[in-house]
Protein backbone atom coordinates (compact mmCIF):
# COMPACT_ATOMS: atom_id res chain seq x y z
CA UNK A 1 0.00 0.00 0.00
CA UNK A 2 0.86 3.67 0.13
CA UNK A 3 2.56 3.13 3.48
CA UNK A 4 4.48 0.14 2.26
CA UNK A 5 2.47 -2.17 4.46
CA UNK A 6 2.21 -5.73 3.39
CA UNK A 7 -1.19 -7.27 3.41
CA UNK A 8 -1.14 -10.65 5.07
CA UNK A 9 -2.96 -13.26 3.02
CA UNK A 10 -5.58 -15.30 4.85
CA UNK A 11 -3.68 -18.51 4.34
CA UNK A 12 -0.58 -17.03 5.95
CA UNK A 13 -2.29 -15.06 8.65
CA UNK A 14 -2.27 -17.71 11.39
CA UNK A 15 1.47 -18.31 11.00
CA UNK A 16 2.30 -14.63 10.73
CA UNK A 17 0.32 -13.82 13.84
CA UNK A 18 1.98 -16.69 15.68
CA UNK A 19 5.42 -15.31 14.85
CA UNK A 20 4.40 -11.80 15.86
CA UNK A 21 3.38 -12.89 19.35
CA UNK A 22 6.25 -15.32 19.70
CA UNK A 23 8.64 -12.46 19.05
CA UNK A 24 6.95 -9.94 21.29
CA UNK A 25 5.82 -12.18 24.20
CA UNK A 26 8.50 -10.94 26.59
CA UNK A 27 7.88 -7.31 25.73
CA UNK A 28 4.14 -7.59 25.34
CA UNK A 29 3.09 -6.03 28.66
CA UNK A 30 5.57 -3.17 28.61
CA UNK A 31 4.65 -2.37 24.99
CA UNK A 32 0.97 -2.18 25.85
CA UNK A 33 1.68 0.30 28.59
CA UNK A 34 4.04 2.36 26.46
CA UNK A 35 1.96 2.52 23.30
CA UNK A 36 -1.37 3.15 24.93
CA UNK A 37 0.15 5.38 27.63
CA UNK A 38 -1.43 3.08 30.16
CA UNK A 39 -4.96 3.55 28.80
CA UNK A 40 -5.34 -0.16 27.97
CA UNK A 41 -5.45 -0.77 31.72
CA UNK A 42 -8.50 1.47 32.06
CA UNK A 43 -10.22 -0.19 29.10
CA UNK A 44 -9.59 -3.62 30.61
CA UNK A 45 -10.86 -2.47 34.01
CA UNK A 46 -14.06 -1.20 32.40
CA UNK A 47 -14.36 -4.47 30.50
CA UNK A 48 -14.34 -6.51 33.73
CA UNK A 49 -16.78 -4.10 35.39
CA UNK A 50 -19.03 -4.70 32.41
CA UNK A 51 -18.72 -8.48 32.82
CA UNK A 52 -19.42 -8.06 36.55
CA UNK A 53 -18.71 -11.73 37.35
CA UNK A 54 -20.39 -13.42 40.30
CA UNK A 55 -18.98 -16.32 42.32
CA UNK A 56 -19.57 -19.58 40.54
CA UNK A 57 -18.65 -18.14 37.14
CA UNK A 58 -16.67 -20.44 34.84
CA UNK A 59 -14.85 -18.17 32.46
CA UNK A 60 -13.05 -18.99 29.27
CA UNK A 61 -10.56 -16.18 28.60
CA UNK A 62 -9.97 -16.76 24.92
CA UNK A 63 -6.78 -15.44 23.28
CA UNK A 64 -5.95 -14.62 26.88
CA UNK A 65 -2.23 -14.05 26.22
CA UNK A 66 -0.33 -13.06 29.34
CA UNK A 67 -3.45 -12.98 31.52
CA UNK A 68 -4.48 -9.33 31.81
CA UNK A 69 -8.21 -10.09 31.67
CA UNK A 70 -7.92 -13.21 33.81
CA UNK A 71 -6.12 -11.39 36.62
CA UNK A 72 -8.69 -8.61 36.64
CA UNK A 73 -11.48 -11.16 36.75
CA UNK A 74 -9.86 -12.96 39.71
CA UNK A 75 -9.27 -9.71 41.55
CA UNK A 76 -12.87 -8.64 40.94
CA UNK A 77 -14.06 -11.90 42.52
CA UNK A 78 -11.63 -11.52 45.42
CA UNK A 79 -13.16 -8.15 46.14
CA UNK A 80 -16.70 -9.52 46.09
CA UNK A 81 -17.95 -11.01 49.36
CA UNK A 82 -18.23 -14.79 49.17
CA UNK A 83 -19.68 -16.03 52.48
CA UNK A 84 -20.54 -19.48 51.08
CA UNK A 85 -17.11 -19.87 49.48
CA UNK A 86 -18.59 -20.69 46.09
CA UNK A 87 -15.84 -21.70 43.71
CA UNK A 88 -15.21 -20.11 40.34
CA UNK A 89 -12.75 -20.94 37.60
CA UNK A 90 -10.97 -19.43 34.67
CA UNK A 91 -9.38 -21.17 31.72
CA UNK A 92 -6.90 -19.05 29.82
CA UNK A 93 -6.50 -20.15 26.22
CA UNK A 94 -4.04 -18.93 23.68
CA UNK A 95 -2.60 -20.38 20.52
CA UNK A 96 0.83 -19.21 21.63
CA UNK A 97 2.62 -21.09 24.40
CA UNK A 98 5.15 -18.26 24.83
CA UNK A 99 2.40 -15.84 25.80
CA UNK A 100 0.91 -18.38 28.23
CA UNK A 101 4.33 -19.00 29.82
CA UNK A 102 4.75 -15.29 30.49
CA UNK A 103 1.21 -15.26 31.92
CA UNK A 104 1.89 -18.20 34.26
CA UNK A 105 4.96 -16.45 35.66
CA UNK A 106 2.93 -13.34 36.25
CA UNK A 107 0.22 -15.35 38.05
CA UNK A 108 2.87 -16.81 40.35
CA UNK A 109 4.31 -13.38 41.07
CA UNK A 110 0.85 -11.97 41.78
CA UNK A 111 0.04 -14.88 44.10
CA UNK A 112 -2.96 -15.84 41.96
CA UNK A 113 -1.90 -19.36 40.95
CA UNK A 114 -3.10 -20.87 44.24
CA UNK A 115 -6.28 -18.87 44.78
CA UNK A 116 -8.60 -20.97 46.94
CA UNK A 117 -11.86 -19.69 45.46
CA UNK A 118 -10.94 -19.46 41.82
CA UNK A 119 -8.86 -22.01 39.95
CA UNK A 120 -6.82 -21.02 36.95
CA UNK A 121 -5.87 -23.29 34.03
CA UNK A 122 -3.57 -22.32 31.17
CA UNK A 123 -4.14 -24.14 27.91
CA UNK A 124 -2.76 -23.86 24.41
CA UNK A 125 -5.80 -23.82 22.15
CA UNK A 126 -6.92 -22.35 18.85
CA UNK A 127 -9.99 -20.18 19.41
CA UNK A 128 -11.32 -21.25 16.00
CA UNK A 129 -11.44 -24.87 17.08
CA UNK A 130 -11.44 -25.64 20.80
CA UNK A 131 -10.98 -29.08 22.32
CA UNK A 132 -13.66 -28.33 24.98
CA UNK A 133 -17.05 -30.02 24.88
CA UNK A 134 -20.17 -27.94 24.35
CA UNK A 135 -21.60 -25.92 27.19
CA UNK A 136 -18.38 -25.99 29.25
CA UNK A 137 -18.36 -22.36 30.42
CA UNK A 138 -20.71 -19.70 31.76
CA UNK A 139 -18.79 -16.72 30.37
CA UNK A 140 -16.44 -16.11 27.46
CA UNK A 141 -14.11 -13.13 27.10
CA UNK A 142 -11.84 -12.18 24.25
CA UNK A 143 -9.80 -8.98 24.55
CA UNK A 144 -7.72 -7.66 21.66
CA UNK A 145 -7.76 -11.16 20.26
CA UNK A 146 -10.41 -11.66 17.63
CA UNK A 147 -8.86 -9.12 15.29
CA UNK A 148 -5.77 -11.31 15.11
CA UNK A 149 -7.58 -14.49 14.24
CA UNK A 150 -8.01 -15.55 10.64
CA UNK A 151 -11.65 -16.59 10.75
CA UNK A 152 -13.60 -14.39 13.17
CA UNK A 153 -16.86 -16.18 12.29
CA UNK A 154 -15.38 -19.50 13.46
CA UNK A 155 -14.26 -17.84 16.70
CA UNK A 156 -17.81 -16.62 17.30
CA UNK A 157 -19.47 -19.94 16.58
CA UNK A 158 -16.96 -21.74 18.82
CA UNK A 159 -17.70 -19.22 21.59
CA UNK A 160 -21.39 -20.00 21.15
CA UNK A 161 -20.80 -23.75 21.22
CA UNK A 162 -18.74 -23.85 24.43
CA UNK A 163 -21.05 -21.51 26.38
CA UNK A 164 -23.88 -22.83 28.50
CA UNK A 165 -27.39 -21.52 27.85
CA UNK A 166 -27.61 -18.11 29.52
CA UNK A 167 -23.85 -17.69 29.06
CA UNK A 168 -22.32 -14.32 28.27
CA UNK A 169 -20.01 -13.41 25.41
CA UNK A 170 -17.93 -10.26 25.86
CA UNK A 171 -15.37 -8.88 23.45
CA UNK A 172 -13.00 -5.93 23.84
CA UNK A 173 -11.41 -4.85 20.59
CA UNK A 174 -9.97 -1.85 18.77
CA UNK A 175 -12.70 -0.30 16.72
CA UNK A 176 -13.49 2.75 14.63
CA UNK A 177 -13.30 6.31 15.94
CA UNK A 178 -16.35 8.54 15.58
CA UNK A 179 -14.60 11.87 15.99
CA UNK A 180 -12.78 13.54 13.05
CA UNK A 181 -10.13 15.43 15.00
CA UNK A 182 -9.27 12.47 17.17
CA UNK A 183 -9.13 10.25 14.09
CA UNK A 184 -6.51 12.54 12.58
CA UNK A 185 -4.37 12.47 15.70
CA UNK A 186 -4.79 8.73 16.00
CA UNK A 187 -3.69 8.22 12.39
CA UNK A 188 -0.54 10.27 12.94
CA UNK A 189 0.23 8.34 16.07
CA UNK A 190 -0.48 4.92 14.54
CA UNK A 191 1.44 5.36 11.33
CA UNK A 192 4.34 7.53 12.47
CA UNK A 193 4.96 6.63 16.08
CA UNK A 194 3.80 3.10 16.85
CA UNK A 195 6.05 1.21 14.40
CA UNK A 196 9.03 3.32 15.48
CA UNK A 197 8.36 2.67 19.15
CA UNK A 198 7.81 -1.00 18.42
CA UNK A 199 11.13 -1.13 16.64
CA UNK A 200 13.02 0.73 19.36
CA UNK A 201 11.70 -1.37 22.22
CA UNK A 202 11.36 -4.81 20.68
CA UNK A 203 13.35 -4.59 17.45
CA UNK A 204 10.15 -5.65 15.68
CA UNK A 205 9.02 -3.06 13.16
CA UNK A 206 6.85 -5.41 11.17
CA UNK A 207 4.92 -6.65 14.18
CA UNK A 208 3.75 -3.17 14.99
CA UNK A 209 2.97 -2.26 11.39
CA UNK A 210 0.81 -5.34 11.43
CA UNK A 211 -0.94 -4.13 14.56
CA UNK A 212 -1.89 -0.82 12.96
CA UNK A 213 -3.06 -2.40 9.74
CA UNK A 214 -5.18 -5.06 11.46
CA UNK A 215 -7.03 -2.38 13.41
CA UNK A 216 -7.96 -0.57 10.20
CA UNK A 217 -9.27 -3.72 8.59
CA UNK A 218 -11.42 -4.92 11.45
CA UNK A 219 -15.21 -4.53 10.88
CA UNK A 220 -17.02 -1.43 12.11
CA UNK A 221 -19.03 -1.64 15.36
CA UNK A 222 -22.39 -2.31 13.66
CA UNK A 223 -20.95 -4.88 11.27
CA UNK A 224 -19.27 -6.76 14.07
CA UNK A 225 -22.54 -6.70 16.01
CA UNK A 226 -24.22 -8.34 12.99
CA UNK A 227 -21.54 -11.05 12.95
CA UNK A 228 -22.14 -11.82 16.62
CA UNK A 229 -25.87 -12.11 15.96
CA UNK A 230 -25.24 -14.37 12.99
CA UNK A 231 -23.33 -16.73 15.29
CA UNK A 232 -26.55 -17.13 17.30
CA UNK A 233 -26.10 -14.68 20.17
CA UNK A 234 -29.07 -12.63 21.40
CA UNK A 235 -29.43 -9.21 23.02
CA UNK A 236 -26.25 -8.12 21.24
CA UNK A 237 -25.12 -4.62 22.18
CA UNK A 238 -21.92 -2.60 22.09
CA UNK A 239 -20.38 0.29 23.94
CA UNK A 240 -17.72 2.62 22.57
CA UNK A 241 -14.86 3.66 24.81
CA UNK A 242 -12.65 6.67 24.00
CA UNK A 243 -14.81 7.74 21.02
CA UNK A 244 -14.79 4.26 19.57
CA UNK A 245 -11.04 3.74 19.72
CA UNK A 246 -12.10 0.49 21.32
CA UNK A 247 -15.53 -1.11 21.72
CA UNK A 248 -17.03 -3.69 24.04
CA UNK A 249 -19.47 -6.03 22.32
CA UNK A 250 -21.78 -8.16 24.42
CA UNK A 251 -24.12 -11.03 23.63
CA UNK A 252 -25.95 -13.86 25.36
CA UNK A 253 -26.59 -17.47 24.46
CA UNK A 254 -30.33 -17.59 25.12
N1 LIG B 1 -6.20 -10.89 25.88
C1 LIG B 1 -4.83 -10.49 26.13
C2 LIG B 1 -4.77 -9.04 26.52
O1 LIG B 1 -5.81 -8.37 26.44
O2 LIG B 1 -3.71 -8.55 26.92
C3 LIG B 1 -3.92 -10.79 24.94
C4 LIG B 1 -4.23 -10.09 23.67
S1 LIG B 1 -3.00 -10.26 22.44
C5 LIG B 1 -3.10 -8.71 21.62
C6 LIG B 1 -3.70 -11.34 21.26
C7 LIG B 1 -3.50 -12.81 21.57
O3 LIG B 1 -4.25 -13.59 20.64
C8 LIG B 1 -2.07 -13.29 21.45
O4 LIG B 1 -1.63 -13.81 22.67
C9 LIG B 1 -2.12 -14.36 20.36
O5 LIG B 1 -1.23 -15.43 20.54
C10 LIG B 1 -3.57 -14.81 20.47
N2 LIG B 1 -4.09 -15.53 19.30
C11 LIG B 1 -3.90 -15.26 18.00
N3 LIG B 1 -4.54 -16.15 17.23
C12 LIG B 1 -5.16 -17.02 18.07
C13 LIG B 1 -5.99 -18.16 17.88
N4 LIG B 1 -6.31 -18.59 16.65
N5 LIG B 1 -6.46 -18.80 18.97
C14 LIG B 1 -6.14 -18.37 20.21
N6 LIG B 1 -5.37 -17.30 20.45
C15 LIG B 1 -4.88 -16.62 19.41
mmCIF file of C-alpha atoms and ligand atoms in Angstrom:
data_model
loop_
_atom_site.group_PDB
_atom_site.id
_atom_site.type_symbol
_atom_site.label_atom_id
_atom_site.label_comp_id
_atom_site.label_asym_id
_atom_site.label_seq_id
_atom_site.Cartn_x
_atom_site.Cartn_y
_atom_site.Cartn_z
ATOM 1 C CA UNK A 1 0.000 0.000 0.000
ATOM 2 C CA UNK A 2 0.856 3.667 0.134
ATOM 3 C CA UNK A 3 2.562 3.130 3.479
ATOM 4 C CA UNK A 4 4.484 0.144 2.259
ATOM 5 C CA UNK A 5 2.469 -2.171 4.461
ATOM 6 C CA UNK A 6 2.211 -5.733 3.392
ATOM 7 C CA UNK A 7 -1.192 -7.274 3.408
ATOM 8 C CA UNK A 8 -1.145 -10.654 5.071
ATOM 9 C CA UNK A 9 -2.961 -13.257 3.022
ATOM 10 C CA UNK A 10 -5.577 -15.295 4.852
ATOM 11 C CA UNK A 11 -3.680 -18.506 4.337
ATOM 12 C CA UNK A 12 -0.576 -17.035 5.951
ATOM 13 C CA UNK A 13 -2.294 -15.059 8.653
ATOM 14 C CA UNK A 14 -2.267 -17.705 11.390
ATOM 15 C CA UNK A 15 1.473 -18.306 10.997
ATOM 16 C CA UNK A 16 2.303 -14.628 10.732
ATOM 17 C CA UNK A 17 0.325 -13.822 13.844
ATOM 18 C CA UNK A 18 1.985 -16.694 15.677
ATOM 19 C CA UNK A 19 5.418 -15.307 14.850
ATOM 20 C CA UNK A 20 4.404 -11.805 15.855
ATOM 21 C CA UNK A 21 3.377 -12.887 19.346
ATOM 22 C CA UNK A 22 6.254 -15.322 19.702
ATOM 23 C CA UNK A 23 8.642 -12.458 19.047
ATOM 24 C CA UNK A 24 6.953 -9.943 21.295
ATOM 25 C CA UNK A 25 5.823 -12.177 24.204
ATOM 26 C CA UNK A 26 8.504 -10.940 26.588
ATOM 27 C CA UNK A 27 7.884 -7.307 25.731
ATOM 28 C CA UNK A 28 4.136 -7.588 25.338
ATOM 29 C CA UNK A 29 3.095 -6.035 28.660
ATOM 30 C CA UNK A 30 5.570 -3.167 28.614
ATOM 31 C CA UNK A 31 4.653 -2.374 24.993
ATOM 32 C CA UNK A 32 0.969 -2.180 25.848
ATOM 33 C CA UNK A 33 1.683 0.300 28.586
ATOM 34 C CA UNK A 34 4.036 2.362 26.456
ATOM 35 C CA UNK A 35 1.964 2.521 23.298
ATOM 36 C CA UNK A 36 -1.369 3.152 24.930
ATOM 37 C CA UNK A 37 0.153 5.381 27.625
ATOM 38 C CA UNK A 38 -1.434 3.084 30.158
ATOM 39 C CA UNK A 39 -4.955 3.552 28.797
ATOM 40 C CA UNK A 40 -5.339 -0.156 27.968
ATOM 41 C CA UNK A 41 -5.454 -0.770 31.719
ATOM 42 C CA UNK A 42 -8.497 1.471 32.058
ATOM 43 C CA UNK A 43 -10.218 -0.187 29.095
ATOM 44 C CA UNK A 44 -9.590 -3.619 30.611
ATOM 45 C CA UNK A 45 -10.860 -2.470 34.014
ATOM 46 C CA UNK A 46 -14.058 -1.200 32.398
ATOM 47 C CA UNK A 47 -14.362 -4.467 30.503
ATOM 48 C CA UNK A 48 -14.342 -6.508 33.730
ATOM 49 C CA UNK A 49 -16.782 -4.097 35.389
ATOM 50 C CA UNK A 50 -19.034 -4.696 32.407
ATOM 51 C CA UNK A 51 -18.723 -8.478 32.820
ATOM 52 C CA UNK A 52 -19.417 -8.064 36.546
ATOM 53 C CA UNK A 53 -18.706 -11.725 37.347
ATOM 54 C CA UNK A 54 -20.388 -13.415 40.295
ATOM 55 C CA UNK A 55 -18.985 -16.320 42.321
ATOM 56 C CA UNK A 56 -19.569 -19.578 40.535
ATOM 57 C CA UNK A 57 -18.646 -18.137 37.136
ATOM 58 C CA UNK A 58 -16.675 -20.438 34.839
ATOM 59 C CA UNK A 59 -14.847 -18.171 32.458
ATOM 60 C CA UNK A 60 -13.048 -18.985 29.265
ATOM 61 C CA UNK A 61 -10.561 -16.175 28.601
ATOM 62 C CA UNK A 62 -9.966 -16.761 24.925
ATOM 63 C CA UNK A 63 -6.782 -15.442 23.280
ATOM 64 C CA UNK A 64 -5.947 -14.620 26.881
ATOM 65 C CA UNK A 65 -2.234 -14.047 26.217
ATOM 66 C CA UNK A 66 -0.333 -13.056 29.336
ATOM 67 C CA UNK A 67 -3.446 -12.985 31.521
ATOM 68 C CA UNK A 68 -4.478 -9.334 31.815
ATOM 69 C CA UNK A 69 -8.208 -10.094 31.675
ATOM 70 C CA UNK A 70 -7.923 -13.213 33.810
ATOM 71 C CA UNK A 71 -6.116 -11.388 36.619
ATOM 72 C CA UNK A 72 -8.694 -8.606 36.636
ATOM 73 C CA UNK A 73 -11.481 -11.163 36.748
ATOM 74 C CA UNK A 74 -9.855 -12.956 39.705
ATOM 75 C CA UNK A 75 -9.273 -9.710 41.555
ATOM 76 C CA UNK A 76 -12.867 -8.643 40.938
ATOM 77 C CA UNK A 77 -14.064 -11.904 42.516
ATOM 78 C CA UNK A 78 -11.632 -11.521 45.417
ATOM 79 C CA UNK A 79 -13.161 -8.149 46.144
ATOM 80 C CA UNK A 80 -16.703 -9.520 46.090
ATOM 81 C CA UNK A 81 -17.952 -11.015 49.362
ATOM 82 C CA UNK A 82 -18.230 -14.792 49.170
ATOM 83 C CA UNK A 83 -19.676 -16.028 52.479
ATOM 84 C CA UNK A 84 -20.539 -19.479 51.084
ATOM 85 C CA UNK A 85 -17.106 -19.873 49.485
ATOM 86 C CA UNK A 86 -18.587 -20.693 46.088
ATOM 87 C CA UNK A 87 -15.843 -21.700 43.715
ATOM 88 C CA UNK A 88 -15.208 -20.112 40.338
ATOM 89 C CA UNK A 89 -12.753 -20.936 37.599
ATOM 90 C CA UNK A 90 -10.967 -19.427 34.665
ATOM 91 C CA UNK A 91 -9.376 -21.172 31.725
ATOM 92 C CA UNK A 92 -6.900 -19.049 29.816
ATOM 93 C CA UNK A 93 -6.500 -20.147 26.219
ATOM 94 C CA UNK A 94 -4.045 -18.934 23.683
ATOM 95 C CA UNK A 95 -2.597 -20.382 20.522
ATOM 96 C CA UNK A 96 0.826 -19.211 21.627
ATOM 97 C CA UNK A 97 2.617 -21.087 24.400
ATOM 98 C CA UNK A 98 5.150 -18.259 24.828
ATOM 99 C CA UNK A 99 2.401 -15.838 25.795
ATOM 100 C CA UNK A 100 0.907 -18.376 28.228
ATOM 101 C CA UNK A 101 4.326 -18.997 29.819
ATOM 102 C CA UNK A 102 4.753 -15.291 30.488
ATOM 103 C CA UNK A 103 1.212 -15.261 31.918
ATOM 104 C CA UNK A 104 1.890 -18.198 34.260
ATOM 105 C CA UNK A 105 4.958 -16.453 35.661
ATOM 106 C CA UNK A 106 2.927 -13.335 36.247
ATOM 107 C CA UNK A 107 0.219 -15.347 38.047
ATOM 108 C CA UNK A 108 2.874 -16.807 40.353
ATOM 109 C CA UNK A 109 4.312 -13.383 41.072
ATOM 110 C CA UNK A 110 0.848 -11.966 41.784
ATOM 111 C CA UNK A 111 0.041 -14.880 44.097
ATOM 112 C CA UNK A 112 -2.962 -15.839 41.957
ATOM 113 C CA UNK A 113 -1.896 -19.356 40.952
ATOM 114 C CA UNK A 114 -3.100 -20.865 44.236
ATOM 115 C CA UNK A 115 -6.285 -18.871 44.777
ATOM 116 C CA UNK A 116 -8.599 -20.972 46.936
ATOM 117 C CA UNK A 117 -11.856 -19.690 45.460
ATOM 118 C CA UNK A 118 -10.936 -19.456 41.817
ATOM 119 C CA UNK A 119 -8.861 -22.006 39.953
ATOM 120 C CA UNK A 120 -6.820 -21.024 36.946
ATOM 121 C CA UNK A 121 -5.870 -23.286 34.033
ATOM 122 C CA UNK A 122 -3.565 -22.318 31.165
ATOM 123 C CA UNK A 123 -4.142 -24.139 27.913
ATOM 124 C CA UNK A 124 -2.764 -23.859 24.412
ATOM 125 C CA UNK A 125 -5.804 -23.818 22.146
ATOM 126 C CA UNK A 126 -6.917 -22.351 18.853
ATOM 127 C CA UNK A 127 -9.987 -20.181 19.414
ATOM 128 C CA UNK A 128 -11.318 -21.254 16.003
ATOM 129 C CA UNK A 129 -11.443 -24.867 17.081
ATOM 130 C CA UNK A 130 -11.436 -25.637 20.801
ATOM 131 C CA UNK A 131 -10.983 -29.080 22.322
ATOM 132 C CA UNK A 132 -13.656 -28.327 24.980
ATOM 133 C CA UNK A 133 -17.045 -30.022 24.880
ATOM 134 C CA UNK A 134 -20.174 -27.944 24.347
ATOM 135 C CA UNK A 135 -21.597 -25.915 27.195
ATOM 136 C CA UNK A 136 -18.380 -25.986 29.252
ATOM 137 C CA UNK A 137 -18.355 -22.359 30.418
ATOM 138 C CA UNK A 138 -20.711 -19.705 31.764
ATOM 139 C CA UNK A 139 -18.793 -16.722 30.367
ATOM 140 C CA UNK A 140 -16.435 -16.106 27.463
ATOM 141 C CA UNK A 141 -14.111 -13.127 27.105
ATOM 142 C CA UNK A 142 -11.844 -12.177 24.248
ATOM 143 C CA UNK A 143 -9.798 -8.975 24.545
ATOM 144 C CA UNK A 144 -7.719 -7.656 21.659
ATOM 145 C CA UNK A 145 -7.756 -11.155 20.257
ATOM 146 C CA UNK A 146 -10.407 -11.657 17.629
ATOM 147 C CA UNK A 147 -8.856 -9.119 15.288
ATOM 148 C CA UNK A 148 -5.768 -11.313 15.112
ATOM 149 C CA UNK A 149 -7.580 -14.488 14.242
ATOM 150 C CA UNK A 150 -8.010 -15.550 10.640
ATOM 151 C CA UNK A 151 -11.653 -16.587 10.748
ATOM 152 C CA UNK A 152 -13.601 -14.395 13.167
ATOM 153 C CA UNK A 153 -16.857 -16.179 12.290
ATOM 154 C CA UNK A 154 -15.379 -19.499 13.459
ATOM 155 C CA UNK A 155 -14.262 -17.844 16.695
ATOM 156 C CA UNK A 156 -17.809 -16.624 17.295
ATOM 157 C CA UNK A 157 -19.470 -19.941 16.582
ATOM 158 C CA UNK A 158 -16.962 -21.741 18.817
ATOM 159 C CA UNK A 159 -17.699 -19.219 21.589
ATOM 160 C CA UNK A 160 -21.388 -20.001 21.154
ATOM 161 C CA UNK A 161 -20.801 -23.749 21.217
ATOM 162 C CA UNK A 162 -18.741 -23.848 24.430
ATOM 163 C CA UNK A 163 -21.050 -21.514 26.385
ATOM 164 C CA UNK A 164 -23.881 -22.832 28.502
ATOM 165 C CA UNK A 165 -27.389 -21.524 27.852
ATOM 166 C CA UNK A 166 -27.606 -18.111 29.518
ATOM 167 C CA UNK A 167 -23.848 -17.688 29.057
ATOM 168 C CA UNK A 168 -22.324 -14.320 28.268
ATOM 169 C CA UNK A 169 -20.006 -13.407 25.414
ATOM 170 C CA UNK A 170 -17.930 -10.260 25.862
ATOM 171 C CA UNK A 171 -15.366 -8.877 23.450
ATOM 172 C CA UNK A 172 -12.997 -5.927 23.842
ATOM 173 C CA UNK A 173 -11.408 -4.849 20.588
ATOM 174 C CA UNK A 174 -9.966 -1.853 18.769
ATOM 175 C CA UNK A 175 -12.699 -0.303 16.721
ATOM 176 C CA UNK A 176 -13.493 2.753 14.625
ATOM 177 C CA UNK A 177 -13.303 6.308 15.941
ATOM 178 C CA UNK A 178 -16.349 8.542 15.576
ATOM 179 C CA UNK A 179 -14.595 11.874 15.987
ATOM 180 C CA UNK A 180 -12.776 13.544 13.049
ATOM 181 C CA UNK A 181 -10.130 15.434 15.001
ATOM 182 C CA UNK A 182 -9.273 12.466 17.174
ATOM 183 C CA UNK A 183 -9.128 10.253 14.086
ATOM 184 C CA UNK A 184 -6.510 12.544 12.576
ATOM 185 C CA UNK A 185 -4.375 12.474 15.700
ATOM 186 C CA UNK A 186 -4.788 8.735 16.003
ATOM 187 C CA UNK A 187 -3.686 8.225 12.389
ATOM 188 C CA UNK A 188 -0.537 10.266 12.943
ATOM 189 C CA UNK A 189 0.229 8.336 16.073
ATOM 190 C CA UNK A 190 -0.482 4.916 14.540
ATOM 191 C CA UNK A 191 1.444 5.363 11.332
ATOM 192 C CA UNK A 192 4.342 7.529 12.471
ATOM 193 C CA UNK A 193 4.956 6.629 16.077
ATOM 194 C CA UNK A 194 3.804 3.098 16.853
ATOM 195 C CA UNK A 195 6.046 1.207 14.399
ATOM 196 C CA UNK A 196 9.028 3.318 15.476
ATOM 197 C CA UNK A 197 8.364 2.671 19.149
ATOM 198 C CA UNK A 198 7.807 -0.997 18.423
ATOM 199 C CA UNK A 199 11.126 -1.133 16.643
ATOM 200 C CA UNK A 200 13.020 0.730 19.356
ATOM 201 C CA UNK A 201 11.703 -1.370 22.219
ATOM 202 C CA UNK A 202 11.358 -4.813 20.677
ATOM 203 C CA UNK A 203 13.351 -4.592 17.454
ATOM 204 C CA UNK A 204 10.153 -5.648 15.677
ATOM 205 C CA UNK A 205 9.016 -3.057 13.156
ATOM 206 C CA UNK A 206 6.852 -5.414 11.167
ATOM 207 C CA UNK A 207 4.919 -6.648 14.185
ATOM 208 C CA UNK A 208 3.751 -3.167 14.987
ATOM 209 C CA UNK A 209 2.972 -2.261 11.394
ATOM 210 C CA UNK A 210 0.814 -5.340 11.434
ATOM 211 C CA UNK A 211 -0.944 -4.126 14.559
ATOM 212 C CA UNK A 212 -1.891 -0.819 12.963
ATOM 213 C CA UNK A 213 -3.064 -2.403 9.740
ATOM 214 C CA UNK A 214 -5.177 -5.056 11.462
ATOM 215 C CA UNK A 215 -7.034 -2.379 13.413
ATOM 216 C CA UNK A 216 -7.959 -0.572 10.205
ATOM 217 C CA UNK A 217 -9.267 -3.718 8.586
ATOM 218 C CA UNK A 218 -11.419 -4.923 11.454
ATOM 219 C CA UNK A 219 -15.211 -4.532 10.881
ATOM 220 C CA UNK A 220 -17.019 -1.434 12.105
ATOM 221 C CA UNK A 221 -19.025 -1.643 15.355
ATOM 222 C CA UNK A 222 -22.387 -2.307 13.656
ATOM 223 C CA UNK A 223 -20.954 -4.882 11.272
ATOM 224 C CA UNK A 224 -19.269 -6.755 14.072
ATOM 225 C CA UNK A 225 -22.540 -6.697 16.006
ATOM 226 C CA UNK A 226 -24.223 -8.344 12.994
ATOM 227 C CA UNK A 227 -21.538 -11.048 12.954
ATOM 228 C CA UNK A 228 -22.137 -11.824 16.621
ATOM 229 C CA UNK A 229 -25.870 -12.110 15.961
ATOM 230 C CA UNK A 230 -25.241 -14.367 12.991
ATOM 231 C CA UNK A 231 -23.327 -16.730 15.294
ATOM 232 C CA UNK A 232 -26.546 -17.130 17.295
ATOM 233 C CA UNK A 233 -26.099 -14.679 20.173
ATOM 234 C CA UNK A 234 -29.074 -12.630 21.397
ATOM 235 C CA UNK A 235 -29.430 -9.213 23.020
ATOM 236 C CA UNK A 236 -26.250 -8.121 21.244
ATOM 237 C CA UNK A 237 -25.125 -4.620 22.178
ATOM 238 C CA UNK A 238 -21.917 -2.605 22.095
ATOM 239 C CA UNK A 239 -20.380 0.293 23.942
ATOM 240 C CA UNK A 240 -17.723 2.623 22.570
ATOM 241 C CA UNK A 241 -14.855 3.656 24.808
ATOM 242 C CA UNK A 242 -12.649 6.675 24.003
ATOM 243 C CA UNK A 243 -14.807 7.738 21.016
ATOM 244 C CA UNK A 244 -14.787 4.260 19.568
ATOM 245 C CA UNK A 245 -11.044 3.745 19.723
ATOM 246 C CA UNK A 246 -12.104 0.487 21.322
ATOM 247 C CA UNK A 247 -15.525 -1.110 21.724
ATOM 248 C CA UNK A 248 -17.032 -3.691 24.045
ATOM 249 C CA UNK A 249 -19.470 -6.034 22.316
ATOM 250 C CA UNK A 250 -21.775 -8.159 24.423
ATOM 251 C CA UNK A 251 -24.121 -11.029 23.633
ATOM 252 C CA UNK A 252 -25.953 -13.865 25.363
ATOM 253 C CA UNK A 253 -26.593 -17.471 24.460
ATOM 254 C CA UNK A 254 -30.331 -17.591 25.124
HETATM 255 N N1 LIG B 1 -6.201 -10.886 25.879
HETATM 256 C C1 LIG B 1 -4.827 -10.491 26.131
HETATM 257 C C2 LIG B 1 -4.772 -9.035 26.522
HETATM 258 O O1 LIG B 1 -5.807 -8.374 26.441
HETATM 259 O O2 LIG B 1 -3.705 -8.552 26.916
HETATM 260 C C3 LIG B 1 -3.919 -10.794 24.936
HETATM 261 C C4 LIG B 1 -4.227 -10.087 23.668
HETATM 262 S S1 LIG B 1 -3.000 -10.261 22.438
HETATM 263 C C5 LIG B 1 -3.096 -8.714 21.620
HETATM 264 C C6 LIG B 1 -3.704 -11.343 21.263
HETATM 265 C C7 LIG B 1 -3.502 -12.811 21.574
HETATM 266 O O3 LIG B 1 -4.253 -13.591 20.644
HETATM 267 C C8 LIG B 1 -2.067 -13.290 21.446
HETATM 268 O O4 LIG B 1 -1.631 -13.810 22.672
HETATM 269 C C9 LIG B 1 -2.123 -14.357 20.360
HETATM 270 O O5 LIG B 1 -1.226 -15.433 20.543
HETATM 271 C C10 LIG B 1 -3.569 -14.805 20.475
HETATM 272 N N2 LIG B 1 -4.092 -15.532 19.295
HETATM 273 C C11 LIG B 1 -3.900 -15.256 17.997
HETATM 274 N N3 LIG B 1 -4.535 -16.155 17.226
HETATM 275 C C12 LIG B 1 -5.164 -17.019 18.070
HETATM 276 C C13 LIG B 1 -5.991 -18.157 17.878
HETATM 277 N N4 LIG B 1 -6.311 -18.591 16.653
HETATM 278 N N5 LIG B 1 -6.461 -18.803 18.966
HETATM 279 C C14 LIG B 1 -6.145 -18.366 20.213
HETATM 280 N N6 LIG B 1 -5.371 -17.295 20.454
HETATM 281 C C15 LIG B 1 -4.884 -16.619 19.406
#
